CSV table of C-alpha atoms and ligand atoms in Angstrom, one decimal:
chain,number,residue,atom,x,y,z
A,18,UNK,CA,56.8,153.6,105.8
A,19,UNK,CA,56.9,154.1,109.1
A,20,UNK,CA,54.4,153.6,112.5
A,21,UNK,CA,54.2,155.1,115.5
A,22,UNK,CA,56.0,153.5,118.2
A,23,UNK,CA,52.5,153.2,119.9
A,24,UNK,CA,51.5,151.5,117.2
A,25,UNK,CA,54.6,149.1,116.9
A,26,UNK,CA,55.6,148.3,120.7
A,27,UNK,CA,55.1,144.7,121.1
A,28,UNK,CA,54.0,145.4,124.5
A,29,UNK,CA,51.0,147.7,123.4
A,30,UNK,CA,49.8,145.5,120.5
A,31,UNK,CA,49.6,141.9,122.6
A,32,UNK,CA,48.0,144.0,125.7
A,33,UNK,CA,51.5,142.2,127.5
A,34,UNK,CA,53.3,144.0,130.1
A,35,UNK,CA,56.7,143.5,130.7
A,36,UNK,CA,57.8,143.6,134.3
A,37,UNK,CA,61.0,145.5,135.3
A,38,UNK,CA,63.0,143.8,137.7
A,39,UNK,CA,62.4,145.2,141.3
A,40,UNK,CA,65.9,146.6,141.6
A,41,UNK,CA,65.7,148.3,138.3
A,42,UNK,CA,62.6,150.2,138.7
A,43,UNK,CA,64.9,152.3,141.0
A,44,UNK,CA,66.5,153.5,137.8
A,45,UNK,CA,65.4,157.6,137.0
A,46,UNK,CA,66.4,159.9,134.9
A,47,UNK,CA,67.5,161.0,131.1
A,48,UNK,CA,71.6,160.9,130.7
A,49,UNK,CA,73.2,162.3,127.3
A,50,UNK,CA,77.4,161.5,127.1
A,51,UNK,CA,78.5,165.1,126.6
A,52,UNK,CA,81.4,164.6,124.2
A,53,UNK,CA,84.5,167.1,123.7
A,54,UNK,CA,87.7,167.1,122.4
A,55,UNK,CA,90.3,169.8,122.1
A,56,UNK,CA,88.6,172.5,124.0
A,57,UNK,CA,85.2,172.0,121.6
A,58,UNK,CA,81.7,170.6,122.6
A,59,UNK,CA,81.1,168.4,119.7
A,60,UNK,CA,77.4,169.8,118.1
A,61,UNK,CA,75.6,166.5,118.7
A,62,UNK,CA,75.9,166.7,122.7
A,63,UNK,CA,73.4,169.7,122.1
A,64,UNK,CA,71.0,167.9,120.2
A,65,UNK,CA,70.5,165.2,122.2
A,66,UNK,CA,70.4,167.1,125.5
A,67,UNK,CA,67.4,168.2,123.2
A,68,UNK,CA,65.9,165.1,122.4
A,69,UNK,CA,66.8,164.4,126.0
A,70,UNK,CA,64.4,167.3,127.4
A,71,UNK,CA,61.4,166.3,125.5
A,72,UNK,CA,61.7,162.1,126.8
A,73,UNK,CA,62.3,163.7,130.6
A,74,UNK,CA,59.7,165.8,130.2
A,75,UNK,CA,57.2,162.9,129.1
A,76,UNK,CA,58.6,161.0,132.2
A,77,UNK,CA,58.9,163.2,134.2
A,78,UNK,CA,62.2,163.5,135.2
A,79,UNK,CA,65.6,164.8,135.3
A,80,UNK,CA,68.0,165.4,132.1
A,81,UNK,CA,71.5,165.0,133.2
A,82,UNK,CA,74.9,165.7,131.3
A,83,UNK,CA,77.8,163.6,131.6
A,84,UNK,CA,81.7,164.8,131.1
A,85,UNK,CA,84.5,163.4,131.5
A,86,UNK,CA,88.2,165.1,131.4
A,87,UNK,CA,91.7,166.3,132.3
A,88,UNK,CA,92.0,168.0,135.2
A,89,UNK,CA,93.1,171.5,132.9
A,90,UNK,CA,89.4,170.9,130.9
A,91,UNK,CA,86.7,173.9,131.4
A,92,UNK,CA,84.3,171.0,132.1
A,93,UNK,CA,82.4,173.6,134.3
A,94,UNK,CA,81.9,175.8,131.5
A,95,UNK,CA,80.7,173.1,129.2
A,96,UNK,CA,78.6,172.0,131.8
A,97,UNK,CA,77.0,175.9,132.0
A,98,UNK,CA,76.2,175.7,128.4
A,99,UNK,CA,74.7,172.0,128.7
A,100,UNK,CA,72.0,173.8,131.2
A,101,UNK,CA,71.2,176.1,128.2
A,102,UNK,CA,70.3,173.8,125.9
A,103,UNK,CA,68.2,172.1,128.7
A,104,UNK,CA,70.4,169.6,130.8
A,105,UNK,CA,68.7,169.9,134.9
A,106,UNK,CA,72.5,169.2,136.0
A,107,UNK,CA,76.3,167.7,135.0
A,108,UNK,CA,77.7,164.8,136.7
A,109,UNK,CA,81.3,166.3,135.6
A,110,UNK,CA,84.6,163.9,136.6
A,111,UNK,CA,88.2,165.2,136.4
A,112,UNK,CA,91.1,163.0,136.3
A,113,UNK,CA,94.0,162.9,135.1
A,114,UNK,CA,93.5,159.1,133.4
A,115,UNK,CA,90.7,161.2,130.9
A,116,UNK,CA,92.7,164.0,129.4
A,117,UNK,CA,92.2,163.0,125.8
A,118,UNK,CA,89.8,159.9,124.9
A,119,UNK,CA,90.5,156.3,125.8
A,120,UNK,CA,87.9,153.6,126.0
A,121,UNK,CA,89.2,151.8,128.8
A,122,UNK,CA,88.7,155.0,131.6
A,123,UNK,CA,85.9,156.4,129.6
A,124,UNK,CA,84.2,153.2,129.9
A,125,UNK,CA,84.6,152.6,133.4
A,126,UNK,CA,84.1,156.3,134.4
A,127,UNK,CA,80.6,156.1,132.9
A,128,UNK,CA,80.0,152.7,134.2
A,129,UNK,CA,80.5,153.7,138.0
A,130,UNK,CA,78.3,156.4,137.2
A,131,UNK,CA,75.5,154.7,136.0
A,132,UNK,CA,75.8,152.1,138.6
A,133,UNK,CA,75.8,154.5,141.2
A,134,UNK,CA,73.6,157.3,140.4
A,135,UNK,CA,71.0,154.7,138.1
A,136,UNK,CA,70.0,156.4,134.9
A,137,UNK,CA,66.8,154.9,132.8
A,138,UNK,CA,67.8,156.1,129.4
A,139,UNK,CA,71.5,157.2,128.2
A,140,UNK,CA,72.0,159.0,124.8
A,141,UNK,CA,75.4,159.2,122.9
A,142,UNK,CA,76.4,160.4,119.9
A,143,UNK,CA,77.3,158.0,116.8
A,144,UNK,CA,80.1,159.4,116.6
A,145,UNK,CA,83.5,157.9,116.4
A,146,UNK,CA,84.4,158.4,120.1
A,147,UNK,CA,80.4,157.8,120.9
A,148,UNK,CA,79.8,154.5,118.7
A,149,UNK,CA,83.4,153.0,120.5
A,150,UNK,CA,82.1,153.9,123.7
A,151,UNK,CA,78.7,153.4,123.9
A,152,UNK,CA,79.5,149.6,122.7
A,153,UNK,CA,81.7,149.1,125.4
A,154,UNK,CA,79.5,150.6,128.2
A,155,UNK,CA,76.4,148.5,127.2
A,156,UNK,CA,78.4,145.2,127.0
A,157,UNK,CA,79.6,145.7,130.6
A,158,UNK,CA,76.0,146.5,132.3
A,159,UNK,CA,74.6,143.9,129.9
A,160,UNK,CA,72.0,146.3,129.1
A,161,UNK,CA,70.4,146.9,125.6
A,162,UNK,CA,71.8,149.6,123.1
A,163,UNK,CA,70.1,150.8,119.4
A,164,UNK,CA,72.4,151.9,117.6
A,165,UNK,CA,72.2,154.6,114.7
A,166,UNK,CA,68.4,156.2,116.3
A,167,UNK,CA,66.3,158.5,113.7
A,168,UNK,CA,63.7,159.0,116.4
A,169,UNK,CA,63.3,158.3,120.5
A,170,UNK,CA,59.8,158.6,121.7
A,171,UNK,CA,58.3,156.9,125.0
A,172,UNK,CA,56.2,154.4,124.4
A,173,UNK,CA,52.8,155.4,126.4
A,174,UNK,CA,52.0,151.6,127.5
A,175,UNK,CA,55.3,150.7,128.7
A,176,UNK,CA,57.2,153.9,129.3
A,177,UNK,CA,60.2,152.8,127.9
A,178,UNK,CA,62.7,154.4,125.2
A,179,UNK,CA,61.1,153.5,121.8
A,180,UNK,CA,64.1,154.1,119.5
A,181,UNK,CA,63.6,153.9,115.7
A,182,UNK,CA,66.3,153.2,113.0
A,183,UNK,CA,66.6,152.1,109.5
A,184,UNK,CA,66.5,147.9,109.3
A,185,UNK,CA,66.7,145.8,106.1
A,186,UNK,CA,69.2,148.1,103.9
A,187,UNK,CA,67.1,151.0,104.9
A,188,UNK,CA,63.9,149.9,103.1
A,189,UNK,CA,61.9,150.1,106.6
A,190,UNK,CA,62.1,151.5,110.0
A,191,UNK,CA,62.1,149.3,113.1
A,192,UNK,CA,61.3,150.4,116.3
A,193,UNK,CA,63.5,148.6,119.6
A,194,UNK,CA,62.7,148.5,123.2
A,195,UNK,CA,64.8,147.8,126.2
A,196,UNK,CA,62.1,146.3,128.1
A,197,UNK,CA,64.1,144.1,131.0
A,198,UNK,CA,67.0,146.0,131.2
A,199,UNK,CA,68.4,149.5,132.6
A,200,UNK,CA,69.4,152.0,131.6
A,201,UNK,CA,68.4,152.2,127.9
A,202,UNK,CA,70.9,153.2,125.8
A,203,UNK,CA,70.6,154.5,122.3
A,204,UNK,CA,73.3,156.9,119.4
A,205,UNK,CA,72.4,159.1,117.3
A,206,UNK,CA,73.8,160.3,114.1
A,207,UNK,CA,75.1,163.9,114.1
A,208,UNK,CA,72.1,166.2,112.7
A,209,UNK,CA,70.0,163.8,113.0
A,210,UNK,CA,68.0,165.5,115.8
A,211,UNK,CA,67.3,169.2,115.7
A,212,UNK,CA,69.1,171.8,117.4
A,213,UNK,CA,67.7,172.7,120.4
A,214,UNK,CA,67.0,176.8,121.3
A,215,UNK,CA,69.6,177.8,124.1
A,216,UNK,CA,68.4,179.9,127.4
A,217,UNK,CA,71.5,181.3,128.3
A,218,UNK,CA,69.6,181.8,131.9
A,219,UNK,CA,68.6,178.8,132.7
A,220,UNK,CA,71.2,176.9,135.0
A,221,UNK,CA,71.2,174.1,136.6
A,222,UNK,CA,73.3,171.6,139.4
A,223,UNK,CA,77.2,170.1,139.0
A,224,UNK,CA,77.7,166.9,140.7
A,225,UNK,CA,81.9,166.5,141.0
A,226,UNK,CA,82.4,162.6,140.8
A,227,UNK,CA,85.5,160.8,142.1
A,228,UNK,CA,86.0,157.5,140.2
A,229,UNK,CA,89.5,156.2,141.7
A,230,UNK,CA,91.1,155.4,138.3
A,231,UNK,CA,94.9,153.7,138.3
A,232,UNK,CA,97.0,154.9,135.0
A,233,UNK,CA,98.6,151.5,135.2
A,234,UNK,CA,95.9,149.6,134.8
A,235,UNK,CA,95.4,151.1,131.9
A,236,UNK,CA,97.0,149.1,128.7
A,237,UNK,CA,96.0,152.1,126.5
A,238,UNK,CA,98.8,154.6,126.4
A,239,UNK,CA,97.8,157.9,124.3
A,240,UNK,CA,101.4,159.2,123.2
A,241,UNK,CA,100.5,161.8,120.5
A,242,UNK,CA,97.3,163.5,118.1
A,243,UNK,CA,97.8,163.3,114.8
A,244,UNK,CA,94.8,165.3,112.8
A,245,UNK,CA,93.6,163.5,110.2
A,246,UNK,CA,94.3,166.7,107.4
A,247,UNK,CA,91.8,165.7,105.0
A,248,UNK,CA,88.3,164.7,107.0
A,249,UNK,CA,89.2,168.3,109.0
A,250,UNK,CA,88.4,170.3,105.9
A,251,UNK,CA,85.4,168.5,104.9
A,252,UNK,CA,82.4,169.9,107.7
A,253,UNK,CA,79.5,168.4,105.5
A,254,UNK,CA,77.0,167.2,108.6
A,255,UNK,CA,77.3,170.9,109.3
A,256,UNK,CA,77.2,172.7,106.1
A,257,UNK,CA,74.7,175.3,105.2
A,258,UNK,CA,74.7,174.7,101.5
A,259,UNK,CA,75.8,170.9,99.8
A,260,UNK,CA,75.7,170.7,96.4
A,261,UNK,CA,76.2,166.6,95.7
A,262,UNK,CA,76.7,164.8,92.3
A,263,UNK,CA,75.3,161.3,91.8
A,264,UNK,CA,75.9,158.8,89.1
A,265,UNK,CA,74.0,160.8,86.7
A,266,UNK,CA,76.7,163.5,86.2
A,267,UNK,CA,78.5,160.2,84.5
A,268,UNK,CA,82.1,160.5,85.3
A,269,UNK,CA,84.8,162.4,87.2
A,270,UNK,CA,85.3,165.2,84.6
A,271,UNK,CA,82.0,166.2,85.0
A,272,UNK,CA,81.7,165.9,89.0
A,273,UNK,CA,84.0,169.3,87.9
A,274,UNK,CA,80.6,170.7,87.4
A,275,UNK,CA,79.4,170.0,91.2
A,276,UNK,CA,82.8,171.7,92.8
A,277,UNK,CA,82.2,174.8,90.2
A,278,UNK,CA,78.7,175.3,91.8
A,279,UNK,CA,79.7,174.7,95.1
A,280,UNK,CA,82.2,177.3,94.7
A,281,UNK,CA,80.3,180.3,93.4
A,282,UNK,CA,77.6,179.4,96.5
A,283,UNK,CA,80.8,178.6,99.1
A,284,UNK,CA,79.2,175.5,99.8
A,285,UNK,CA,80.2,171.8,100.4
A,286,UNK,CA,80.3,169.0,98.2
A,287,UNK,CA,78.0,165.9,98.6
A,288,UNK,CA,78.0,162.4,96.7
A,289,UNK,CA,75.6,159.6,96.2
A,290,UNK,CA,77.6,156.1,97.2
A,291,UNK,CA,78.3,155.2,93.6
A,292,UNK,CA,80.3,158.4,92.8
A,293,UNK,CA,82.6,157.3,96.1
A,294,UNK,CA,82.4,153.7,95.3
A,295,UNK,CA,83.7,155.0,91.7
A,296,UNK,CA,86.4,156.9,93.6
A,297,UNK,CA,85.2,160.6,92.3
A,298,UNK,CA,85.3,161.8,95.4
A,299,UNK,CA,86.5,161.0,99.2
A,300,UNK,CA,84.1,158.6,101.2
A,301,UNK,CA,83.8,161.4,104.0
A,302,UNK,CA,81.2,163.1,101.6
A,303,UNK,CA,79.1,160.5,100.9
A,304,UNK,CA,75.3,161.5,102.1
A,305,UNK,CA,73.1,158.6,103.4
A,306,UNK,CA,72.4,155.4,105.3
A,307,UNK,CA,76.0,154.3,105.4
A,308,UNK,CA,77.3,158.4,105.2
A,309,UNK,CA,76.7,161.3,106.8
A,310,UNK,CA,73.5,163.1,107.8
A,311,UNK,CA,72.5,166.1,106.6
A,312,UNK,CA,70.7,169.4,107.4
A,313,UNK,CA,71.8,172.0,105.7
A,314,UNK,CA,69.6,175.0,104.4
A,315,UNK,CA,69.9,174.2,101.3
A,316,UNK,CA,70.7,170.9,99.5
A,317,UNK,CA,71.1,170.6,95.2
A,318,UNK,CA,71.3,167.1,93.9
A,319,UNK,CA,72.6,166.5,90.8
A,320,UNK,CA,71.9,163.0,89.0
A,321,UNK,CA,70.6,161.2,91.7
A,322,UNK,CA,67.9,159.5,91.9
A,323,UNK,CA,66.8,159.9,95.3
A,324,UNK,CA,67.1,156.3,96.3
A,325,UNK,CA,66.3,155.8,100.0
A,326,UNK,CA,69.7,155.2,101.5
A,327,UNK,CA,70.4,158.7,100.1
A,328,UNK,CA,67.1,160.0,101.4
A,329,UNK,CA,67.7,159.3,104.6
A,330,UNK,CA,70.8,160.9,105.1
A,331,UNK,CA,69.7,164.1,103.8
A,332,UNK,CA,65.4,165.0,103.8
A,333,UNK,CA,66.0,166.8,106.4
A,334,UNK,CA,67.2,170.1,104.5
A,335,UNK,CA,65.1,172.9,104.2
A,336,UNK,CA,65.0,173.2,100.7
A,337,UNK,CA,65.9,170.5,98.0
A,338,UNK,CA,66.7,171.3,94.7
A,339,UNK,CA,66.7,168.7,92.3
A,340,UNK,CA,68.3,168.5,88.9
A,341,UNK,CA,67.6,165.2,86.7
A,342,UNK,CA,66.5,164.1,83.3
A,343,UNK,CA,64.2,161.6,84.5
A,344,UNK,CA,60.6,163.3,85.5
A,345,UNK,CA,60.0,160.0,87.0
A,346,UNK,CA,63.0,160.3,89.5
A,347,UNK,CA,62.1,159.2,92.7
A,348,UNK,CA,63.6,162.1,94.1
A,349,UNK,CA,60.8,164.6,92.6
A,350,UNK,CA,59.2,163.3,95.2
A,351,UNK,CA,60.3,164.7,98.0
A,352,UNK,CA,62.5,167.7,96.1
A,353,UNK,CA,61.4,171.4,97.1
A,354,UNK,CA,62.0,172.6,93.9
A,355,UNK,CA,62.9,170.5,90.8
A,356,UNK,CA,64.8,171.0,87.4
A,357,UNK,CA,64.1,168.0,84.7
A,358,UNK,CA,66.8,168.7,82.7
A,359,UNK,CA,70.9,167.4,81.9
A,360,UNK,CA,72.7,167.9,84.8
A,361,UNK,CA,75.4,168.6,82.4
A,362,UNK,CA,74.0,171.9,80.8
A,363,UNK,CA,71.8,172.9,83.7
A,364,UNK,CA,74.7,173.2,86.1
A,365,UNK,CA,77.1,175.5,83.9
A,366,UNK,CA,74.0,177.8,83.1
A,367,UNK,CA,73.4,178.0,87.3
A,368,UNK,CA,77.2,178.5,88.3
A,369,UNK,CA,77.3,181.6,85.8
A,370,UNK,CA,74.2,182.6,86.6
A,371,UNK,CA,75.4,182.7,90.4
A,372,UNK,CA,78.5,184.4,89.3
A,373,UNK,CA,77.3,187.3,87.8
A,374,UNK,CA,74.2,187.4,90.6
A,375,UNK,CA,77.0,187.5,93.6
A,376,UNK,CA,79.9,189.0,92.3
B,11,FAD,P1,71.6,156.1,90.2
B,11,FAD,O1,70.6,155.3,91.0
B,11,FAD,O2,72.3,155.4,89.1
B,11,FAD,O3,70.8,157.4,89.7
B,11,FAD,C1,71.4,158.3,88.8
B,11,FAD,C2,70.3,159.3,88.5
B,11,FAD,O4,70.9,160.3,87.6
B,11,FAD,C3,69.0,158.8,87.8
B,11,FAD,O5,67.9,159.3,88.5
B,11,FAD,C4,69.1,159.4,86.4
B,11,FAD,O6,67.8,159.7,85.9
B,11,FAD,C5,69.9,160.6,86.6
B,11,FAD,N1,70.6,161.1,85.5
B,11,FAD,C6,71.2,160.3,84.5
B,11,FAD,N2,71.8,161.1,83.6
B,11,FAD,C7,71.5,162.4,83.9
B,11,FAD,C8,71.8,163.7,83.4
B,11,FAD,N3,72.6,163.8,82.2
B,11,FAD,N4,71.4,164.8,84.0
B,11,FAD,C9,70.6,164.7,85.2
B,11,FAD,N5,70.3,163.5,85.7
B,11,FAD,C10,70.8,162.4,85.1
B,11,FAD,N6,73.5,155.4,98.5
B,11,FAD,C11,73.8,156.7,99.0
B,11,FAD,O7,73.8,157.6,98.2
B,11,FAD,N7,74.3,156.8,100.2
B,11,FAD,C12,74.3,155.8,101.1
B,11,FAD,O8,74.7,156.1,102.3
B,11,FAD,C13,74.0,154.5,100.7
B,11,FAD,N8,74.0,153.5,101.6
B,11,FAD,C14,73.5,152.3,101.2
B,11,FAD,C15,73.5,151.2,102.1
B,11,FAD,C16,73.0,150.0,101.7
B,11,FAD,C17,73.0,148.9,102.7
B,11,FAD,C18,72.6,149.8,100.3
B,11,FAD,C19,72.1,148.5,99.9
B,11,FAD,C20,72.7,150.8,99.4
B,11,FAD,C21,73.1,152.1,99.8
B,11,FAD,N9,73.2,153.2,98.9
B,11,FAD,C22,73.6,154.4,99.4
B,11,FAD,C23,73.0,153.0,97.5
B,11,FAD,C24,71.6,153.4,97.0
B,11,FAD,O9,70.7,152.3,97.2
B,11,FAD,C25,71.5,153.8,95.6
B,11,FAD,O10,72.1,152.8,94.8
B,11,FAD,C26,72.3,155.1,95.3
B,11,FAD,O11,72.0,156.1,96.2
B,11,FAD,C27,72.1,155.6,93.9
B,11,FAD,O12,73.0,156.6,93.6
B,11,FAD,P2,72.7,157.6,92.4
B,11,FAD,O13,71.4,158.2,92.6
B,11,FAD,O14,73.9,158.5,92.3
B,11,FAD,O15,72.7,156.7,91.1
């Protein structure tokens, strides 16, 4: 169940207004962290700059993009594409100190930034690099940070970020406002947030930045990358088709079942938490609250029943399927299309069925 942020800000239902400090209210503007590693934009830089465009736009004000690299790194280039998906301009630093990621320079590089060019709101990505940084940058302004967001609005009677994310195991949404502090910070899951429509002719303004970093007072030393084999081959936040097994399909032989479907439809392979608490499959594809988000065309869960920590991680497809042998199944209830049946005999009869349709 979930309110407005209208509805919920403290502010608007006591009629209390929260002052700003006087040298805060100098603080303007939308910021998103524009993450990249190895030559690639990661995909959730463009959804927030999304997300980003629609706050500004309520505010009034600028959306800015924020990167932060080796001196070799097309930052310009990323920065170009930033303006497409609706960034106003790119603060953009090059140093030596950033090629590859390190919280100590990332941390002060966007600190001096925000300090001297004053955002009011700053998005990141809860990502791995995003979650370890935007910790770190909100502990050093002392500033207030909602982690984990699965909305940002403006609240209309205070005008600050209202941010919305799951509280209490997931079983209601809570809504968290930085009322006395600046910027506002806030992460957000990948896919959480919608891709945004790029204008390829829409540009905007780079601001260089020198941040005078010393290497040696760094205590950080990156000396090689080692890709992690395994969570490389598994792209589920991004997959166009998941089909995912829960603790109805009953044990590892017949998880087989899920990985022949998703074969025949050369899609990805999803799991409910018990089926990677039972160690069927690797943790990197669980779905929900404490996995990852989804938002793929088209989603087919097998034996689950839809609780909400697996909801959340994956209503946003555009068409569930639904197999179960419970009618009752909470997950009928928000399913596209639903199959009451035995996972066990339904599945076989849709991979042929596939098979002979596609080959
Ligand atoms: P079950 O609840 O056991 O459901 C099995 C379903 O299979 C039932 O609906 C049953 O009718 C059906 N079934 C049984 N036999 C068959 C058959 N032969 N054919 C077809 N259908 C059949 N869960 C997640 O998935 N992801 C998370 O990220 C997550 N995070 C959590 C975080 C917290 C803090 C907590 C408290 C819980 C979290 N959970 C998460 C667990 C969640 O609450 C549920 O327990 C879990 O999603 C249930 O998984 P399931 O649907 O596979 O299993």
């Amino acid at each position: 169940m979930s309110e407005t942020p209208a509805q919920k800000a403290p502010a608007a239902r006591s009629g209390r207004k929260t002052e700003l400090p006087e040298h805060l209210k100098a603080y303007k503007g939308v910021w998103v962290f524009l993450e990249h590693d190895r030559g690639h934009v990661h995909q959730v830089s463009w959804e927030l700059l999304g997300s980003a465009r629609k706050l500004a736009d309520t505010l009034g004000a600028e959306v800015a993009g924020v990167l932060m690299g080796g001196p070799d790194e097309p930052l310009a280039q990323y920065a170009q594409e930033a303006f497409g998906y609706g960034a106003d301009l790119c603060y953009v630093v090059h140093d030596p100190v950033l090629k590859g990621y390190r919280n100590e320079p990332f941390t002060k590089g966007l600190t001096d930034l925000v300090n001297r060019f004053q955002p009011e709101i700053m998005l990141l990505g809860a990502t791995t690099m995003g979650r370890d940084l935007a910790g770190s940058v909100a502990t050093t302004l002392q500033t207030g940070l909602t982690a984990d967001c699965t909305e940002l609005n403006i609240d209309p009677v205070s005008r600050a970020l209202a941010a919305t994310r799951p509280t209490f195991g997931g079983s209601l949404l809570c809504t968290i406002m930085t009322l006395a502090y600046r910027p506002q910070m806030a992460t957000v899951r990948p896919r959480v947030m919608s891709m945004p429509k790029k204008e390829a002719t829409r540009s905007g303004r780079i601001v260089e930045v020198e941040i005078g970093f010393e290497e040696s007072s760094i205590v950080t030393k990156l000396l090689d990358f080692i890709p992690d084999a395994s969570s490389n081959k598994i792209n589920l936040a991004y997959a166009d088709i998941i089909v995912s097994g829960g603790k109805g399909m009953k044990n590892a032989d017949n998880f087989q079942l899920i990985w022949n479907l998703a074969r025949v439809l050369g899609a990805e392979v999803g799991a409910s938490r018990p089926v990677v608490q039972a160690g069927w499959v690797e943790a990197e594809r669980q779905v929900g609250q404490t996995g990852k988000t989804v938002r793929p065309k088209l989603y087919i869960a097998c034996g689950i029943s839809g609780a909400i920590q697996h909801r959340v991680g994956m209503e946003s497809a555009d068409a569930i399927v639904a197999i179960n042998n419970d009618p009752n199944a909470p997950i009928f209830d928000f399913a596209h299309y639903g199959i009451v049946g035995n996972a066990m005999t339904v599945l076989p009869a849709l991979t042929e069925a596939f098979r002979s349709h596609l080959a």
